[in-house]
């Protein structure tokens, strides 16, 4: 079959989503006719400023926030970096301790590593074998010099949903007990938006980050919610935009698209959650039944409705991706931000599983256009791809029957990795 004629099935919505036509329509006027700079005092500038203000109000209303608490950014990475570095630079004189988890996105982990080089101390709290952090462990890590806690709402690789509201409540109790406003609480919600309820007061967060490319909006635009009264220092300087917290001419078209995408995602959230949960569970059941030694990663219930992460033992995930791509199926091994790296997933390793499980992990993330027929097509090719790759694989992972029969509790115990005897004649 000619690869050019194969119907493509896109199963990597955690990496990026197509632009919704309704979002495109909302953006269209600001890509050409409405070109004014929101800082201008003349009519074109005022029209751009009105559009910017309306988008800010729209997003704030969905989050249950005030309009002046919304800072527009270039995306999730900048939002996370602004929250972490902005807090560290503004409050480093009060403390140099940060608490986060071992499964955060690299936007957070890399920022923490950079801050450690600047003299900050970071506590990385381990998650449980199911990929969910114990809120009490976060609370136990707090110290008098802790200025920030960062826990992602939903993991980008394994989809596990973290108990953000419970963590927020425990942090507030700690603050009350110690009569302080710190530590502040930050969550990266880029993967959770569109699937989970986003009300900042209910969550108890001081910072929340979202990204347009994950919710069928434009790429290169996002937003950071920063609670009133929480001081942060900007990453760069030059203008007074975004309350002097993020200098630079605003991307009006992108911001309009972000607001529209968030509005649609919020309106369709519950219906889409139900539909995708059923489709996800159907896919997991078929994969684990039809492919031997396919082990799900992360909690099977407390996870995003569109996320499937499975280690297919004895083969390399990257090879599966390439073979599936040749059959018209797009998926990934984990974070899109590290797709060029051959390092094993730090998230899978954090579950207590060995390197071979991390290298064998595959992520399928469903979206608005995904159908049952798409899953059926996947299952026409995935078992055969697995058989082909296992024949040439140099590794064999031995597990006990108990571990394989309870994949949601699997933590890597009783594993022995042996190289298969192979001849390359």
Short mmCIF file of C-alpha atoms in Angstrom, two decimals:
data_model
loop_
_atom_site.label_atom_id
_atom_site.label_comp_id
_atom_site.label_asym_id
_atom_site.label_seq_id
_atom_site.Cartn_x
_atom_site.Cartn_y
_atom_site.Cartn_z
CA UNK A 1 0.00 0.00 0.00
CA UNK A 2 1.23 3.45 -0.90
CA UNK A 3 2.04 5.28 2.38
CA UNK A 4 0.72 8.47 0.82
CA UNK A 5 -2.74 6.92 0.52
CA UNK A 6 -3.02 5.55 4.07
CA UNK A 7 -5.67 7.22 6.19
CA UNK A 8 -3.91 9.00 9.04
CA UNK A 9 -5.04 8.41 12.63
CA UNK A 10 -3.77 11.07 15.03
CA UNK A 11 -3.36 9.84 18.62
CA UNK A 12 -0.99 12.43 20.09
CA UNK A 13 -3.34 15.17 21.30
CA UNK A 14 -1.28 15.64 24.47
CA UNK A 15 1.48 16.99 22.23
CA UNK A 16 -0.63 19.27 20.06
CA UNK A 17 -4.20 19.63 18.84
CA UNK A 18 -5.57 20.85 15.50
CA UNK A 19 -6.95 24.37 15.37
CA UNK A 20 -10.73 24.35 15.90
CA UNK A 21 -12.51 26.03 12.97
CA UNK A 22 -14.50 28.15 15.43
CA UNK A 23 -11.24 29.38 16.93
CA UNK A 24 -9.85 30.14 13.50
CA UNK A 25 -12.95 32.18 12.65
CA UNK A 26 -12.57 34.21 15.86
CA UNK A 27 -8.90 34.91 15.09
CA UNK A 28 -9.34 35.77 11.42
CA UNK A 29 -10.09 39.51 11.75
CA UNK A 30 -6.99 40.04 13.92
CA UNK A 31 -4.67 38.40 11.41
CA UNK A 32 -5.17 41.15 8.85
CA UNK A 33 -7.79 43.89 9.23
CA UNK A 34 -7.53 44.45 13.00
CA UNK A 35 -3.78 44.94 13.13
CA UNK A 36 -3.49 47.70 15.72
CA UNK A 37 -1.11 47.75 18.67
CA UNK A 38 -3.03 47.60 21.95
CA UNK A 39 -0.76 50.33 23.30
CA UNK A 40 -1.90 52.89 20.73
CA UNK A 41 -4.20 55.79 21.70
CA UNK A 42 -5.79 56.01 18.26
CA UNK A 43 -8.80 54.03 17.01
CA UNK A 44 -6.88 50.97 15.76
CA UNK A 45 -5.02 50.72 19.07
CA UNK A 46 -8.18 51.14 21.13
CA UNK A 47 -9.94 48.41 19.17
CA UNK A 48 -7.02 46.05 19.81
CA UNK A 49 -7.02 46.99 23.50
CA UNK A 50 -10.77 46.34 23.77
CA UNK A 51 -10.32 42.90 22.21
CA UNK A 52 -7.43 42.16 24.57
CA UNK A 53 -9.42 43.25 27.62
CA UNK A 54 -12.44 41.19 26.59
CA UNK A 55 -10.32 38.06 26.12
CA UNK A 56 -8.75 38.59 29.55
CA UNK A 57 -12.20 38.93 31.16
CA UNK A 58 -13.45 35.86 29.32
CA UNK A 59 -10.58 33.68 30.56
CA UNK A 60 -10.81 35.09 34.10
CA UNK A 61 -14.53 34.27 34.26
CA UNK A 62 -13.89 30.64 33.32
CA UNK A 63 -11.19 30.33 35.98
CA UNK A 64 -13.20 32.20 38.62
CA UNK A 65 -10.49 34.84 38.74
CA UNK A 66 -10.13 38.61 38.35
CA UNK A 67 -9.14 39.97 34.96
CA UNK A 68 -5.97 41.58 36.30
CA UNK A 69 -4.83 38.14 37.54
CA UNK A 70 -4.43 36.86 33.96
CA UNK A 71 -1.01 37.27 32.32
CA UNK A 72 -0.72 36.30 28.66
CA UNK A 73 2.40 34.35 27.72
CA UNK A 74 3.87 32.46 24.78
CA UNK A 75 2.70 29.11 26.19
CA UNK A 76 3.00 26.65 29.04
CA UNK A 77 6.77 26.70 29.33
CA UNK A 78 6.93 30.45 29.73
CA UNK A 79 4.04 30.41 32.20
CA UNK A 80 5.77 27.82 34.37
CA UNK A 81 9.10 29.62 34.14
CA UNK A 82 7.55 32.97 35.01
CA UNK A 83 5.83 31.48 38.06
CA UNK A 84 8.97 29.77 39.36
CA UNK A 85 11.63 32.34 38.53
CA UNK A 86 9.28 35.24 39.18
CA UNK A 87 8.58 33.97 42.68
CA UNK A 88 12.21 33.08 43.38
CA UNK A 89 13.45 36.51 42.33
CA UNK A 90 10.75 38.34 44.25
CA UNK A 91 10.94 36.34 47.49
CA UNK A 92 14.40 34.79 47.56
CA UNK A 93 15.28 37.04 50.49
CA UNK A 94 12.57 35.30 52.57
CA UNK A 95 13.55 31.75 51.72
CA UNK A 96 15.29 29.60 49.14
CA UNK A 97 13.36 26.35 49.38
CA UNK A 98 10.99 24.98 46.72
CA UNK A 99 8.89 21.80 46.80
CA UNK A 100 7.86 19.91 43.68
CA UNK A 101 7.34 16.31 42.52
CA UNK A 102 9.48 13.85 40.61
CA UNK A 103 7.05 13.64 37.67
CA UNK A 104 6.73 17.30 36.72
CA UNK A 105 7.04 18.53 33.16
CA UNK A 106 10.58 19.50 32.15
CA UNK A 107 9.46 23.13 32.06
CA UNK A 108 9.27 22.91 35.86
CA UNK A 109 12.11 20.46 36.48
CA UNK A 110 14.57 22.37 34.30
CA UNK A 111 13.61 25.64 35.98
CA UNK A 112 14.19 24.01 39.37
CA UNK A 113 17.60 22.75 38.27
CA UNK A 114 18.56 26.24 37.15
CA UNK A 115 17.37 27.70 40.46
CA UNK A 116 19.45 25.14 42.36
CA UNK A 117 22.51 26.54 40.58
CA UNK A 118 21.45 29.97 41.86
CA UNK A 119 21.51 28.75 45.47
CA UNK A 120 17.96 27.50 45.93
CA UNK A 121 17.21 24.12 47.47
CA UNK A 122 14.55 21.93 45.85
CA UNK A 123 12.77 18.98 47.44
CA UNK A 124 11.50 16.48 44.87
CA UNK A 125 8.65 14.50 46.43
CA UNK A 126 8.23 11.00 45.02
CA UNK A 127 4.85 9.84 43.76
CA UNK A 128 3.20 6.56 44.68
CA UNK A 129 3.53 3.56 42.28
CA UNK A 130 0.24 4.60 40.66
CA UNK A 131 1.68 7.97 39.68
CA UNK A 132 -0.22 10.09 42.21
CA UNK A 133 1.48 12.11 44.93
CA UNK A 134 0.39 11.79 48.56
CA UNK A 135 -0.72 15.30 49.67
CA UNK A 136 0.60 14.67 53.17
CA UNK A 137 4.08 14.12 51.76
CA UNK A 138 3.89 17.54 50.17
CA UNK A 139 2.83 19.05 53.48
CA UNK A 140 5.60 17.17 55.31
CA UNK A 141 8.19 18.68 52.95
CA UNK A 142 7.24 22.27 53.86
CA UNK A 143 9.71 24.34 55.87
CA UNK A 144 9.81 27.86 57.21
CA UNK A 145 11.98 28.90 54.26
CA UNK A 146 9.70 27.27 51.62
CA UNK A 147 8.51 29.95 49.21
CA UNK A 148 6.82 27.85 46.50
CA UNK A 149 5.17 24.48 45.90
CA UNK A 150 4.72 23.28 42.30
CA UNK A 151 2.54 20.26 41.49
CA UNK A 152 1.11 19.67 38.03
CA UNK A 153 -2.67 19.15 37.76
CA UNK A 154 -2.45 16.22 35.34
CA UNK A 155 0.68 14.50 34.08
CA UNK A 156 1.51 14.95 30.42
CA UNK A 157 2.92 11.43 29.99
CA UNK A 158 0.77 9.07 32.06
CA UNK A 159 -2.27 11.30 32.57
CA UNK A 160 -2.58 10.84 36.32
CA UNK A 161 -4.64 13.54 38.03
CA UNK A 162 -3.10 15.00 41.15
CA UNK A 163 -5.20 15.95 44.22
CA UNK A 164 -4.58 19.67 43.75
CA UNK A 165 -7.48 20.90 45.90
CA UNK A 166 -6.41 18.69 48.80
CA UNK A 167 -2.81 19.83 48.49
CA UNK A 168 -3.99 23.44 48.37
CA UNK A 169 -6.00 22.94 51.56
CA UNK A 170 -3.05 21.40 53.40
CA UNK A 171 -0.76 24.24 52.29
CA UNK A 172 -3.30 26.76 53.57
CA UNK A 173 -3.51 24.95 56.91
CA UNK A 174 0.28 25.11 57.15
CA UNK A 175 0.20 28.84 56.38
CA UNK A 176 -2.45 29.45 59.02
CA UNK A 177 -0.50 27.51 61.60
CA UNK A 178 2.70 29.42 60.87
CA UNK A 179 0.95 32.76 60.32
CA UNK A 180 2.47 33.36 56.90
CA UNK A 181 1.29 33.89 53.30
CA UNK A 182 3.91 31.52 51.92
CA UNK A 183 4.58 29.10 50.41
CA UNK A 184 2.71 30.00 47.25
CA UNK A 185 1.15 27.18 45.26
CA UNK A 186 1.67 26.72 41.50
CA UNK A 187 0.09 24.14 39.18
CA UNK A 188 0.77 23.43 35.55
CA UNK A 189 -2.74 22.72 34.22
CA UNK A 190 -1.90 22.59 30.50
CA UNK A 191 -3.01 18.96 30.10
CA UNK A 192 -5.97 19.23 32.46
CA UNK A 193 -7.71 22.15 30.76
CA UNK A 194 -10.71 20.96 28.77
CA UNK A 195 -11.14 17.84 30.90
CA UNK A 196 -11.19 19.04 34.51
CA UNK A 197 -12.94 21.89 36.29
CA UNK A 198 -10.70 24.98 36.46
CA UNK A 199 -11.77 27.18 39.37
CA UNK A 200 -8.77 28.66 41.12
CA UNK A 201 -10.49 29.27 44.45
CA UNK A 202 -11.66 25.66 44.65
CA UNK A 203 -8.17 24.45 43.83
CA UNK A 204 -6.48 26.78 46.31
CA UNK A 205 -3.71 27.75 43.87
CA UNK A 206 -1.80 31.01 43.57
CA UNK A 207 -0.53 30.26 40.06
CA UNK A 208 -2.14 28.25 37.26
CA UNK A 209 -0.73 27.77 33.77
CA UNK A 210 -2.61 26.92 30.57
CA UNK A 211 -1.62 26.57 26.93
CA UNK A 212 -3.56 27.18 23.70
CA UNK A 213 -2.01 24.34 21.70
CA UNK A 214 -3.49 21.68 24.01
CA UNK A 215 -7.11 22.88 23.67
CA UNK A 216 -7.52 23.22 19.88
CA UNK A 217 -6.27 26.80 20.01
CA UNK A 218 -3.26 28.46 18.39
CA UNK A 219 0.31 27.51 19.21
CA UNK A 220 2.64 30.00 20.83
CA UNK A 221 0.12 31.50 23.26
CA UNK A 222 -0.87 30.71 26.83
CA UNK A 223 -1.80 32.31 30.11
CA UNK A 224 -0.62 32.42 33.69
CA UNK A 225 -3.09 33.06 36.48
CA UNK A 226 -1.30 34.91 39.29
CA UNK A 227 -3.33 35.64 42.41
CA UNK A 228 -3.74 39.27 43.48
CA UNK A 229 -1.21 40.27 46.09
CA UNK A 230 1.36 37.67 45.01
CA UNK A 231 4.41 39.54 43.80
CA UNK A 232 6.52 38.16 40.98
CA UNK A 233 9.39 39.69 39.05
CA UNK A 234 9.32 39.58 35.23
CA UNK A 235 11.61 37.40 33.16
CA UNK A 236 12.39 40.21 30.74
CA UNK A 237 11.88 43.93 30.50
CA UNK A 238 11.05 46.60 27.95
CA UNK A 239 7.43 47.61 28.22
CA UNK A 240 4.53 47.97 30.64
CA UNK A 241 2.34 45.24 29.12
CA UNK A 242 0.59 42.68 31.31
CA UNK A 243 0.82 44.85 34.39
CA UNK A 244 4.59 45.17 33.93
CA UNK A 245 4.92 41.43 34.47
CA UNK A 246 5.48 40.38 30.84
CA UNK A 247 6.91 42.96 28.47
CA UNK A 248 6.33 42.84 24.73
CA UNK A 249 3.63 43.62 22.17
CA UNK A 250 0.64 41.37 22.76
CA UNK A 251 -0.23 38.62 20.29
CA UNK A 252 -3.82 39.80 19.86
CA UNK A 253 -4.88 37.17 17.31
CA UNK A 254 -3.39 34.39 19.41
CA UNK A 255 -4.96 35.69 22.61
CA UNK A 256 -8.37 35.92 20.94
CA UNK A 257 -7.91 32.32 19.79
CA UNK A 258 -6.86 31.20 23.27
CA UNK A 259 -9.95 32.74 24.86
CA UNK A 260 -12.26 31.18 22.27
CA UNK A 261 -10.60 27.77 22.59
CA UNK A 262 -10.93 27.87 26.37
CA UNK A 263 -14.59 28.90 26.10
CA UNK A 264 -15.34 25.93 23.81
CA UNK A 265 -13.32 23.49 25.92
CA UNK A 266 -15.13 24.54 29.08
CA UNK A 267 -18.57 24.31 27.45
CA UNK A 268 -17.93 20.83 26.02
CA UNK A 269 -15.88 19.50 28.92
CA UNK A 270 -18.35 17.16 30.61
CA UNK A 271 -19.67 15.59 27.43
CA UNK A 272 -16.20 15.07 26.03
CA UNK A 273 -14.94 13.65 29.33
CA UNK A 274 -17.60 10.94 29.24
CA UNK A 275 -17.08 10.10 25.56
CA UNK A 276 -13.30 9.88 25.79
CA UNK A 277 -13.35 7.86 29.02
CA UNK A 278 -15.41 5.15 27.32
CA UNK A 279 -13.13 5.20 24.28
CA UNK A 280 -9.98 5.12 26.41
CA UNK A 281 -11.20 2.16 28.46
CA UNK A 282 -12.15 0.30 25.29
CA UNK A 283 -8.66 0.84 23.91
CA UNK A 284 -6.90 -0.22 27.12
CA UNK A 285 -9.01 -3.38 27.34
CA UNK A 286 -8.21 -4.37 23.77
CA UNK A 287 -4.50 -3.62 24.04
CA UNK A 288 -4.01 -5.55 27.29
CA UNK A 289 -6.11 -8.49 26.08
CA UNK A 290 -4.71 -8.79 22.60
CA UNK A 291 -1.05 -8.04 23.29
CA UNK A 292 0.80 -10.13 25.82
CA UNK A 293 2.92 -8.32 28.39
CA UNK A 294 1.35 -4.93 27.78
CA UNK A 295 1.39 -3.11 31.12
CA UNK A 296 -0.54 0.17 31.73
CA UNK A 297 1.39 2.92 33.49
CA UNK A 298 -0.29 5.09 36.12
CA UNK A 299 -3.58 4.83 37.94
CA UNK A 300 -6.27 3.34 35.71
CA UNK A 301 -9.09 5.49 37.11
CA UNK A 302 -7.67 8.75 38.46
CA UNK A 303 -6.33 9.83 35.09
CA UNK A 304 -7.27 12.02 32.15
CA UNK A 305 -10.03 10.56 29.97
CA UNK A 306 -7.93 10.72 26.81
CA UNK A 307 -4.63 9.30 28.10
CA UNK A 308 -3.35 5.76 27.48
CA UNK A 309 0.24 5.01 28.50
CA UNK A 310 1.38 1.40 28.18
CA UNK A 311 4.72 -0.35 28.30
CA UNK A 312 4.84 -3.16 25.74
CA UNK A 313 7.62 -5.25 27.19
CA UNK A 314 10.64 -6.54 25.29
CA UNK A 315 10.61 -3.83 22.61
CA UNK A 316 11.66 -0.19 22.27
CA UNK A 317 8.88 2.40 22.25
CA UNK A 318 10.64 4.51 19.61
CA UNK A 319 10.59 1.57 17.19
CA UNK A 320 6.86 1.10 17.75
CA UNK A 321 6.27 4.78 16.95
CA UNK A 322 8.11 4.53 13.63
CA UNK A 323 6.37 1.31 12.60
CA UNK A 324 2.93 2.67 13.50
CA UNK A 325 3.67 5.87 11.62
CA UNK A 326 4.31 3.80 8.49
CA UNK A 327 0.83 2.33 9.01
CA UNK A 328 -0.73 5.78 9.35
CA UNK A 329 -0.93 6.02 13.16
CA UNK A 330 0.65 8.97 15.00
CA UNK A 331 1.49 8.51 18.69
CA UNK A 332 4.47 9.12 20.98
CA UNK A 333 6.61 7.74 23.76
CA UNK A 334 5.96 10.62 26.16
CA UNK A 335 6.51 14.34 26.38
CA UNK A 336 6.63 16.18 23.05
CA UNK A 337 9.21 18.53 24.58
CA UNK A 338 11.73 15.65 24.86
CA UNK A 339 10.82 13.74 21.70
CA UNK A 340 14.35 14.03 20.30
CA UNK A 341 15.91 12.56 23.45
CA UNK A 342 16.65 8.84 23.77
CA UNK A 343 16.72 9.07 27.56
CA UNK A 344 14.11 6.89 29.32
CA UNK A 345 11.02 8.62 30.64
CA UNK A 346 11.68 10.17 34.05
CA UNK A 347 7.97 9.76 34.79
CA UNK A 348 7.95 5.97 34.29
CA UNK A 349 11.14 5.65 36.33
CA UNK A 350 9.51 7.69 39.11
CA UNK A 351 6.82 4.99 39.38
CA UNK A 352 9.51 2.59 40.53
CA UNK A 353 9.79 0.79 37.20
CA UNK A 354 13.14 -0.07 35.59
CA UNK A 355 14.71 1.51 32.52
CA UNK A 356 13.37 -1.21 30.23
CA UNK A 357 9.78 -0.29 31.15
CA UNK A 358 10.50 3.37 30.51
CA UNK A 359 12.05 2.63 27.12
CA UNK A 360 9.07 0.43 26.22
CA UNK A 361 6.40 2.99 27.06
CA UNK A 362 4.01 4.29 24.42
CA UNK A 363 1.50 7.12 24.81
CA UNK A 364 -1.76 7.28 22.90
CA UNK A 365 -3.78 10.43 23.58
CA UNK A 366 -7.25 10.72 22.11
CA UNK A 367 -9.04 13.85 20.97
CA UNK A 368 -12.26 15.34 19.65
CA UNK A 369 -11.90 13.64 16.31
CA UNK A 370 -10.98 10.19 17.66
CA UNK A 371 -13.53 7.44 17.01
CA UNK A 372 -14.01 3.79 17.90
CA UNK A 373 -13.10 2.99 14.31
CA UNK A 374 -9.73 4.66 14.90
CA UNK A 375 -9.06 2.38 17.86
CA UNK A 376 -10.11 -0.65 15.84
CA UNK A 377 -7.69 0.39 13.08
CA UNK A 378 -4.93 0.79 15.66
CA UNK A 379 -5.60 -2.74 16.88
CA UNK A 380 -5.39 -4.07 13.33
CA UNK A 381 -1.73 -3.07 13.18
CA UNK A 382 -0.36 -2.81 16.75
CA UNK A 383 -0.32 -6.58 17.52
CA UNK A 384 1.53 -7.33 14.28
CA UNK A 385 4.00 -4.50 14.86
CA UNK A 386 4.63 -5.89 18.35
CA UNK A 387 5.29 -9.40 17.02
CA UNK A 388 7.69 -8.09 14.39
CA UNK A 389 9.69 -6.03 16.84
CA UNK A 390 9.85 -8.74 19.49
CA UNK A 391 11.45 -11.09 17.00
CA UNK A 392 14.38 -8.73 16.59
CA UNK A 393 14.53 -7.33 20.13
CA UNK A 394 17.72 -8.11 22.13
CA UNK A 395 16.04 -7.86 25.54
CA UNK A 396 13.65 -9.96 27.58
CA UNK A 397 12.04 -8.67 30.77
CA UNK A 398 11.00 -11.36 33.23
CA UNK A 399 8.12 -10.57 35.60
CA UNK A 400 6.13 -12.53 38.10
CA UNK A 401 2.48 -13.38 37.39
CA UNK A 402 1.19 -11.32 40.31
CA UNK A 403 2.76 -8.13 39.04
CA UNK A 404 1.39 -8.62 35.56
CA UNK A 405 -2.12 -9.35 36.82
CA UNK A 406 -2.29 -6.09 38.77
CA UNK A 407 -0.72 -3.53 36.43
CA UNK A 408 -2.18 -0.53 38.22
CA UNK A 409 -0.21 -1.43 41.34
CA UNK A 410 2.90 -2.53 39.47
CA UNK A 411 5.98 -0.91 40.94
CA UNK A 412 8.84 -2.79 39.37
CA UNK A 413 9.32 -5.47 42.05
CA UNK A 414 10.66 -8.89 41.11
CA UNK A 415 12.02 -7.79 37.75
CA UNK A 416 15.01 -9.28 36.08
CA UNK A 417 16.23 -8.08 32.75
CA UNK A 418 18.13 -10.54 30.61
CA UNK A 419 19.57 -10.16 27.16
CA UNK A 420 18.05 -12.67 24.78
CA UNK A 421 20.53 -14.93 23.04
CA UNK A 422 20.52 -13.80 19.44
CA UNK A 423 22.47 -14.64 16.34
CA UNK A 424 23.06 -11.97 13.72
CA UNK A 425 24.21 -14.31 10.99
#
